[in-house]
Backbone as a ProteinNet text record, in pm:
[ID]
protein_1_A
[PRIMARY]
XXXXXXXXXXXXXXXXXXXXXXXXXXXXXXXXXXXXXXXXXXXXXXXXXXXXXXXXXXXXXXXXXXXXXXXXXXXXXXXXXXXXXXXXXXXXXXXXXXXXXXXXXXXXXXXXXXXXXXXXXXXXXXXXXXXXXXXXXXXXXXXXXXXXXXXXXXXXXXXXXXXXXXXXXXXXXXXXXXXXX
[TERTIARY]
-1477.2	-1393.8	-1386.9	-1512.6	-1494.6	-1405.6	-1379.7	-1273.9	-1128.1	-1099.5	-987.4	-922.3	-1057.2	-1065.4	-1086.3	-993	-1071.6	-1168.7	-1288.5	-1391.4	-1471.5	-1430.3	-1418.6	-1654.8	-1630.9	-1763.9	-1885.7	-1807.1	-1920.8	-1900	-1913.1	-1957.4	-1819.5	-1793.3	-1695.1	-1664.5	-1790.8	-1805.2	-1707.8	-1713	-1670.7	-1507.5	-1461	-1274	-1265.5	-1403.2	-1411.6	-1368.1	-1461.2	-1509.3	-1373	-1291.5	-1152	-1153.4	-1237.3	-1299.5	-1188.1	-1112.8	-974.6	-870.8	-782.4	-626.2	-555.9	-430.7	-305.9	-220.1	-247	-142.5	-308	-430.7	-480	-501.5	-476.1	-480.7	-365.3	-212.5	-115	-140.7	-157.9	-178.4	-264.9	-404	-474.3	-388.9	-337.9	-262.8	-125.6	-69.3	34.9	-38.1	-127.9	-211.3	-285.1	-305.7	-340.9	-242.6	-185.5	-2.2	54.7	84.2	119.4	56.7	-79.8	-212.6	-215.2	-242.3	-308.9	-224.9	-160	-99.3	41.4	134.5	312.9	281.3	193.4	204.1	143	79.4	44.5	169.1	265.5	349.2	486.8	498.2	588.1	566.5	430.9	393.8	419.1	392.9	413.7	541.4	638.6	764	845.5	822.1	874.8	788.3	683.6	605	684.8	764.1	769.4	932.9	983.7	1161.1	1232.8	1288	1360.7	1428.7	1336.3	1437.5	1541.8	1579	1686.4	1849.2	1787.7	1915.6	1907.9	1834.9	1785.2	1907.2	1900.6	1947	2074.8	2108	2264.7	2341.5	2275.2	2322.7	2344.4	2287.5	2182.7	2373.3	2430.5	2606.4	2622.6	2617.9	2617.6	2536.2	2401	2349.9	2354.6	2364.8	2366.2	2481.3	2597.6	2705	2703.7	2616.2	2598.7	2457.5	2386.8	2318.6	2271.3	2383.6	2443	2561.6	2599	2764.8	2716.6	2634.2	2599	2537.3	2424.3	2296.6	2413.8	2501.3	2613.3	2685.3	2706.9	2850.1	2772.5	2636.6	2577.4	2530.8	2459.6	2431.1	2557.2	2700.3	2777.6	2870.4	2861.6	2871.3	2773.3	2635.3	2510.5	2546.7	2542.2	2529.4	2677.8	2760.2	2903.8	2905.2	2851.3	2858.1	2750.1	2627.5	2541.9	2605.1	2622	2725.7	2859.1	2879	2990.6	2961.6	2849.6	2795.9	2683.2	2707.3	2558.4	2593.6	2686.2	2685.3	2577.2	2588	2474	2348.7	2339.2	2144.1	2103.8	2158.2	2143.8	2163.3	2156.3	2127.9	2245.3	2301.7	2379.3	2386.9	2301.5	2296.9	2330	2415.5	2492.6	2353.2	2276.4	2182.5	2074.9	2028.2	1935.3	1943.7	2133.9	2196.6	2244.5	2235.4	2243.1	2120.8	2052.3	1875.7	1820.9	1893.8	1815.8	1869.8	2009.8	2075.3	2006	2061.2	1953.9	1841.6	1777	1677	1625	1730.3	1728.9	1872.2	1942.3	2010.9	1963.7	1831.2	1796	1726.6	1822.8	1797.9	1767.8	1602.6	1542.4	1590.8	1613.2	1694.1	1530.8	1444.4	1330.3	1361.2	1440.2	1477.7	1594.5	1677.4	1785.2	1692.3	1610.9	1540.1	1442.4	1413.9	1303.4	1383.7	1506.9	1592.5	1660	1686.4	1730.7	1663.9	1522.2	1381.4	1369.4	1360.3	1372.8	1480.2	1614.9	1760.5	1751.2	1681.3	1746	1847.1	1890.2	2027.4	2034.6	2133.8	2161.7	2056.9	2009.9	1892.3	1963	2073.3	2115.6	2221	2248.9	2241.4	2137.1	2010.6	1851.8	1829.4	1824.9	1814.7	1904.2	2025.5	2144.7	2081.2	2032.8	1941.8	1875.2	1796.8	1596.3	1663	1725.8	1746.5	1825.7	1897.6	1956.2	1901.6	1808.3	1695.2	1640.9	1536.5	1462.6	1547.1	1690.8	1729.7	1798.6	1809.1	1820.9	1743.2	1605.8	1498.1	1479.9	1531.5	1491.1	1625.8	1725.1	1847.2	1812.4	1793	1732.2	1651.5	1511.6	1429.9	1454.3	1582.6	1649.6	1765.1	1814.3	1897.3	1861.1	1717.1	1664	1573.8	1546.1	1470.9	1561	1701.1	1818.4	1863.3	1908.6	1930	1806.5	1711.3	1616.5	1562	1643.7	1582.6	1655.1	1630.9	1653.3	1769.7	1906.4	2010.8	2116.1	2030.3	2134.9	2302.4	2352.5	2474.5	2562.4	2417.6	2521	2527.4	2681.6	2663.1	2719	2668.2	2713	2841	2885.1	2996.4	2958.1	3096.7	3052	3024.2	3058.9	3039.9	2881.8	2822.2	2692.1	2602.7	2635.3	2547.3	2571	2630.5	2665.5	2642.4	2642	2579.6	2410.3	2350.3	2239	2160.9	2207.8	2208.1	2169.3	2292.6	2285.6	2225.4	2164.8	2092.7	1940.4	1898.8	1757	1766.8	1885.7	1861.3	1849.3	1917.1	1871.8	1764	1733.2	1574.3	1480.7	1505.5	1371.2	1405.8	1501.2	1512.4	1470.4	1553.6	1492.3	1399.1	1318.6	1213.4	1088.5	1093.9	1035.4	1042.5	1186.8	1167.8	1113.6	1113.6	1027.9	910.5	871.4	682.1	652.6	745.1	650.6	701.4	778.8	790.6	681.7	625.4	526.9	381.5	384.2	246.9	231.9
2242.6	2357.3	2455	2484.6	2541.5	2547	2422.7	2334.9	2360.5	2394	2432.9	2593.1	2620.2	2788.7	2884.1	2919.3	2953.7	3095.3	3076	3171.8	3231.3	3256.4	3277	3276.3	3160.5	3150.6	3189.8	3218.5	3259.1	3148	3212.5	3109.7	3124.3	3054.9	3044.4	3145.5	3277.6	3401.9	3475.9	3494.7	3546.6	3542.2	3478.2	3421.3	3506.9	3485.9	3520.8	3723	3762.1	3901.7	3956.5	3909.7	3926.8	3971.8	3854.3	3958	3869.3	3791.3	3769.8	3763.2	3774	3887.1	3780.6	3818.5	3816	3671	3682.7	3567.2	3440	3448.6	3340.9	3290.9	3381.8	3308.7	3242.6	3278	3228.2	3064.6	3049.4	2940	2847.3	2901.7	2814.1	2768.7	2863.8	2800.5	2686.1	2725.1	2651.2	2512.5	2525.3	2387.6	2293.4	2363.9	2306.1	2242.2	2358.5	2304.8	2167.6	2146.9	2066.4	1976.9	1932.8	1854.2	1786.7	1849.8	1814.5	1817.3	1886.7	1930.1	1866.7	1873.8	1853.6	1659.9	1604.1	1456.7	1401.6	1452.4	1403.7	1400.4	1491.4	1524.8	1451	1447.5	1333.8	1234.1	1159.6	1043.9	999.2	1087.4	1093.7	1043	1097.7	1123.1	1009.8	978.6	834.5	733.7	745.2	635.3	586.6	713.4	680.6	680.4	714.2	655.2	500.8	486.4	383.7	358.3	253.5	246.4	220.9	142	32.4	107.5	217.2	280.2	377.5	483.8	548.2	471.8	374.2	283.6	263.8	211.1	200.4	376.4	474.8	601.3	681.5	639	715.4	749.3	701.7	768.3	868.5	859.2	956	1078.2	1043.8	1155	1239.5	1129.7	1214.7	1289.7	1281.1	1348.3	1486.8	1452.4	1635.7	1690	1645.3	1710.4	1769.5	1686.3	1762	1809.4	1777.8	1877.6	2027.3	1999.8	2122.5	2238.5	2212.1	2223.8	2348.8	2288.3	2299.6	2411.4	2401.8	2471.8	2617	2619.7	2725.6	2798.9	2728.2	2773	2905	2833.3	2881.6	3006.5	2986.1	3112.5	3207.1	3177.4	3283.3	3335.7	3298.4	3331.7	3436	3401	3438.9	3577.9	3576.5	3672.9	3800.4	3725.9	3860.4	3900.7	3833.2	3867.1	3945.9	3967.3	4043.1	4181.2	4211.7	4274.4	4320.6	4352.5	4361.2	4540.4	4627.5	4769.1	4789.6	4736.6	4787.1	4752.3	4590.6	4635.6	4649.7	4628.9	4622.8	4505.1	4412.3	4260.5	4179.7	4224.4	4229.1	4101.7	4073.7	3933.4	3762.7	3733.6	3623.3	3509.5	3472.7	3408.7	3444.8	3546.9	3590.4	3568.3	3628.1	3579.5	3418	3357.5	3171.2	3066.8	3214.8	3096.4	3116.3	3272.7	3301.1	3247.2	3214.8	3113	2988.1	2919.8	2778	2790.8	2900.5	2863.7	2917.2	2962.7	2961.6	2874.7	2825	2726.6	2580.5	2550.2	2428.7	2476.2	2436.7	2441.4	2312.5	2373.6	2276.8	2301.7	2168.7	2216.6	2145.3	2186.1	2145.7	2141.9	2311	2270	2188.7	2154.6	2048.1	1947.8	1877	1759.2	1734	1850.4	1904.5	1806.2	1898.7	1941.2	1819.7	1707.1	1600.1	1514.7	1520.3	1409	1437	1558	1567.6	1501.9	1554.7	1478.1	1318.6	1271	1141.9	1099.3	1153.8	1163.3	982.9	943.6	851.1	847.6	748.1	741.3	779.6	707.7	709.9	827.9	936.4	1069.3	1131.2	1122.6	1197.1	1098.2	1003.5	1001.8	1030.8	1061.5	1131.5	1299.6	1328.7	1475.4	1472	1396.1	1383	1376.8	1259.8	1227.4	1327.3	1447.3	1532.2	1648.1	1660.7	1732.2	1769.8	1601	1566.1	1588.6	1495.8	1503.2	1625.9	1744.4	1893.9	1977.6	1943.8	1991.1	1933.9	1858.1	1779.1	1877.4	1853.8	1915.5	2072.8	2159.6	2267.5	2326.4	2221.1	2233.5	2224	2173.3	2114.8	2200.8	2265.9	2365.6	2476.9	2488.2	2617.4	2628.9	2508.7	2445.5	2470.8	2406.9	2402.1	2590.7	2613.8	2765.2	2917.8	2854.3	2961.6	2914.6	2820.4	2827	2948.1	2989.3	3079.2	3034.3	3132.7	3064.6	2970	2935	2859.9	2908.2	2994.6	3068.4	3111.1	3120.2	3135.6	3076.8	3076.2	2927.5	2814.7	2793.9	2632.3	2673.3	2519	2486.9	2502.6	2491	2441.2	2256.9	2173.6	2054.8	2013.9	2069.5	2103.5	2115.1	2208.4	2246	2142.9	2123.3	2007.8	1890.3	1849.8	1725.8	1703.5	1838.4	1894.9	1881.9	1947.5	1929.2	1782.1	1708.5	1585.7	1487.3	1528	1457.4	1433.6	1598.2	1599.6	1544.6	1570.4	1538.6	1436.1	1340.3	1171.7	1126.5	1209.6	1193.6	1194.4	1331.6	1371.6	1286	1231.9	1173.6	1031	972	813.4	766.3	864.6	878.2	865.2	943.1	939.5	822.9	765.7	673.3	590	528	450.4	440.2	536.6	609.3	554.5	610.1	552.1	384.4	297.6	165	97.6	168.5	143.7	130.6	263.1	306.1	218
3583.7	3549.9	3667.3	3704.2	3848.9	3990.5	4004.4	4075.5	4041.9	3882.6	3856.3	3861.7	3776.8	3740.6	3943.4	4004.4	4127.5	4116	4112.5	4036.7	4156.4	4293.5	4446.1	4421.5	4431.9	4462.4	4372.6	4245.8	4125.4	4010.2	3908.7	3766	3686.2	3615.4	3511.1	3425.2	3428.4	3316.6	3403.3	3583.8	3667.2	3610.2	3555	3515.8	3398.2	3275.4	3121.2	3201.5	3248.4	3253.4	3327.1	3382.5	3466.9	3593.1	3677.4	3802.5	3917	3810.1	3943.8	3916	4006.5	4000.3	3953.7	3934.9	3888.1	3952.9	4082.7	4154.3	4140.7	4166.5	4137.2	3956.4	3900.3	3724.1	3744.4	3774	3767.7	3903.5	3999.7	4044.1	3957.4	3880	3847.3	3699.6	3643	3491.8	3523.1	3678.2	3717.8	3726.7	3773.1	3827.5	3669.8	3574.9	3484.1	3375.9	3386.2	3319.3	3383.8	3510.5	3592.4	3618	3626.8	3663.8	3488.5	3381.6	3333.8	3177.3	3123.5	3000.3	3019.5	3124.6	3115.3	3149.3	3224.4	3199.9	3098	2999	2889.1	2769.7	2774.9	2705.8	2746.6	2885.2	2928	2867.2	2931.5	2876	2722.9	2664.6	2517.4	2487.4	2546.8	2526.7	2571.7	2633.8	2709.1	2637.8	2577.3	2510.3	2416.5	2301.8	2181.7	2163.8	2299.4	2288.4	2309.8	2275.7	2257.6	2356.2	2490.4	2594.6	2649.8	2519	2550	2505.7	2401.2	2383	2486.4	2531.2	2664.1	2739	2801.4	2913.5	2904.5	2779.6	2740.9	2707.8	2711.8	2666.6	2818.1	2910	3022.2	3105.6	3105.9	3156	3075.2	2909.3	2855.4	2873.2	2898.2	2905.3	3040.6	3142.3	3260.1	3260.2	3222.3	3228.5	3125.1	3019.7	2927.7	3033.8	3105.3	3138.7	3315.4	3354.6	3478.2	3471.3	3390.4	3363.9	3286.9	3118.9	3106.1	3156.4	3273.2	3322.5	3452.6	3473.1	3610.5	3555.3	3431.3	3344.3	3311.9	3264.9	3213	3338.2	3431.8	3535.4	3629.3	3625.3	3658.1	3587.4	3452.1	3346.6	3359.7	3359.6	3376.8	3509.3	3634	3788.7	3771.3	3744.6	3752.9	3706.7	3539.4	3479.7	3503.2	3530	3653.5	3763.9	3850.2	3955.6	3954	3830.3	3768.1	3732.9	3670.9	3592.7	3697.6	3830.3	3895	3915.1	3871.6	3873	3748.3	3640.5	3501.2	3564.3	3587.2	3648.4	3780.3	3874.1	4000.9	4125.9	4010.7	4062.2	4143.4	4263.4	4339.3	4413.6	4396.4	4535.8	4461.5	4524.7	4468.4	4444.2	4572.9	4576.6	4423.4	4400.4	4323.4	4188.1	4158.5	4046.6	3991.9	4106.8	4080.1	4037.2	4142.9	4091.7	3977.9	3953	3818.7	3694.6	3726	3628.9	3632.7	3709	3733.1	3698.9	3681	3655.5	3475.7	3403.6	3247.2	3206	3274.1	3253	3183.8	3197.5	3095.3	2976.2	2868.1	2709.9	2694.3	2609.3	2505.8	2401.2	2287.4	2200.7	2081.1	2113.2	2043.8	1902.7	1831.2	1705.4	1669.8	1749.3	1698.1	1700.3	1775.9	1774.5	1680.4	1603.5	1453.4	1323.4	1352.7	1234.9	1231.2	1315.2	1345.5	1254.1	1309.3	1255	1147.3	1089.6	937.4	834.6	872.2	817.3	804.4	938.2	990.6	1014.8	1118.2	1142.6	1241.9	1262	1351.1	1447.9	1466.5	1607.5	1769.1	1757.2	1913.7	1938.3	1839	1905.2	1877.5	1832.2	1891.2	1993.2	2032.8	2211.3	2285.1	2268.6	2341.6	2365.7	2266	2259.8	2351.3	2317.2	2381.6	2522.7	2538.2	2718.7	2767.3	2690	2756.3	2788.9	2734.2	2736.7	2855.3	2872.1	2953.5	3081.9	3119.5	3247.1	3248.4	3197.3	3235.1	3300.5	3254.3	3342.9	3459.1	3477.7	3613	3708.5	3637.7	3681.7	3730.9	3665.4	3676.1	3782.5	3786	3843.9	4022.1	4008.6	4162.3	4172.8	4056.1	4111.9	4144.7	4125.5	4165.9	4255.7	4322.3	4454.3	4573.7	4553.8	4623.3	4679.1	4513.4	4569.1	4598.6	4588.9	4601.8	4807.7	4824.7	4993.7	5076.4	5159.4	5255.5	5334.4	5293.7	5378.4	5329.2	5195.3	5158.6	5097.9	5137.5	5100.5	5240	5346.6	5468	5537.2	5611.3	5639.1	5611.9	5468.2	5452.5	5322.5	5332.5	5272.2	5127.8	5031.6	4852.9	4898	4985.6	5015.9	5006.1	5135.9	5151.1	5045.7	4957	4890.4	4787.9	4703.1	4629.9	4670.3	4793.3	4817.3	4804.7	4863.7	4862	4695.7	4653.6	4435.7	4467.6	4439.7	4375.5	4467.3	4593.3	4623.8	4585.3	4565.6	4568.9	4418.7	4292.6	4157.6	4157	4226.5	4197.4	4272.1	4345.2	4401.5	4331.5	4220.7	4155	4007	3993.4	3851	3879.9	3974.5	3946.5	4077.7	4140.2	4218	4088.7	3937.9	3880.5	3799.6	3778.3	3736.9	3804.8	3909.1	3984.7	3989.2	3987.7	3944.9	3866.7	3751.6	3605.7	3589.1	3665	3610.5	3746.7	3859.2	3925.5	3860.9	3778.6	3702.8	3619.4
[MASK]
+++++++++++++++++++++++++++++++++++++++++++++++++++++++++++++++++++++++++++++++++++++++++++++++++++++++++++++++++++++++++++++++++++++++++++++++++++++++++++++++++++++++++++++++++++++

């Protein structure tokens, strides 16, 4: 626990009693979240879906979930950017990442409320997988636009090539992983 908790050279009570700040709790909870809690829950999740409809759906889904992921992103960024006299939030860059980056909806209770009904199986994996490849989507649109520079400068070409490169990187980079693992 020590190893995880960074407890700068004392005991584990040293974390209990609050004798460290703010940016190391947040690294060590990032690191436990990420290390230890979000691949158990993946795993889970990919355990108990149905790959074969997954596979035959996966056009479908990539298209609601880089199209939606794209569409909300661009309504949120747009409409701060519009609206940046009420809070202050002026900067095109600041207002895109911050879209991108509440732009992926879990729709946890449609996927509840689904399992309960029993609705058709192969739109709850049209769900689930749209889900899943939103966050991935997300997570790269806000990698992409949170770098330094990325607005001046470059093209809408650029940057869009940029997106959908790193997204099919980080999507079937993972897939590769896990049919390696």
């Amino acid at each position: 626990l020590g190893i995880i908790l960074p407890t700068r050279g004392g005991s584990v009570i040293a974390w209990a009693i609050g004798d460290v700040g703010v940016e190391e709790e947040g690294l060590a909870m990032a690191g436990v979240l990420n290390l230890f809690l979000l691949p158990i829950i993946i795993f889970e999740a990919g355990w108990s879906m149905n790959h074969r409809a997954f596979v035959d759906l996966l056009f479908t889904i990539l298209t609601f979930a880089v199209g939606g992921t794209l569409i909300s992103m661009v309504v949120v960024g747009s409409l701060i950017n519009a609206t940046c006299h009420v809070h202050g939030v002026c900067s095109v860059r600041t207002a895109f990442t911050y879209a991108a980056l509440i732009s992926a909806v879990d729709p946890v209770a449609t996927l509840a409320t689904y399992a309960h009904l029993q609705v058709d199986p192969l739109l709850n994996i049209c769900v689930f997988g749209e889900s899943v490849v939103n966050d991935a989507v997300a997570i790269t649109l806000f990698r992409v636009l949170n770098e330094g520079g990325i607005f001046q400068d470059t093209s809408f070409q650029v940057i869009s090539t940029r997106i959908a490169s790193q997204t099919s990187l980080l999507l079937f980079g993972s897939v590769g992983l896990g049919v390696v693992l």
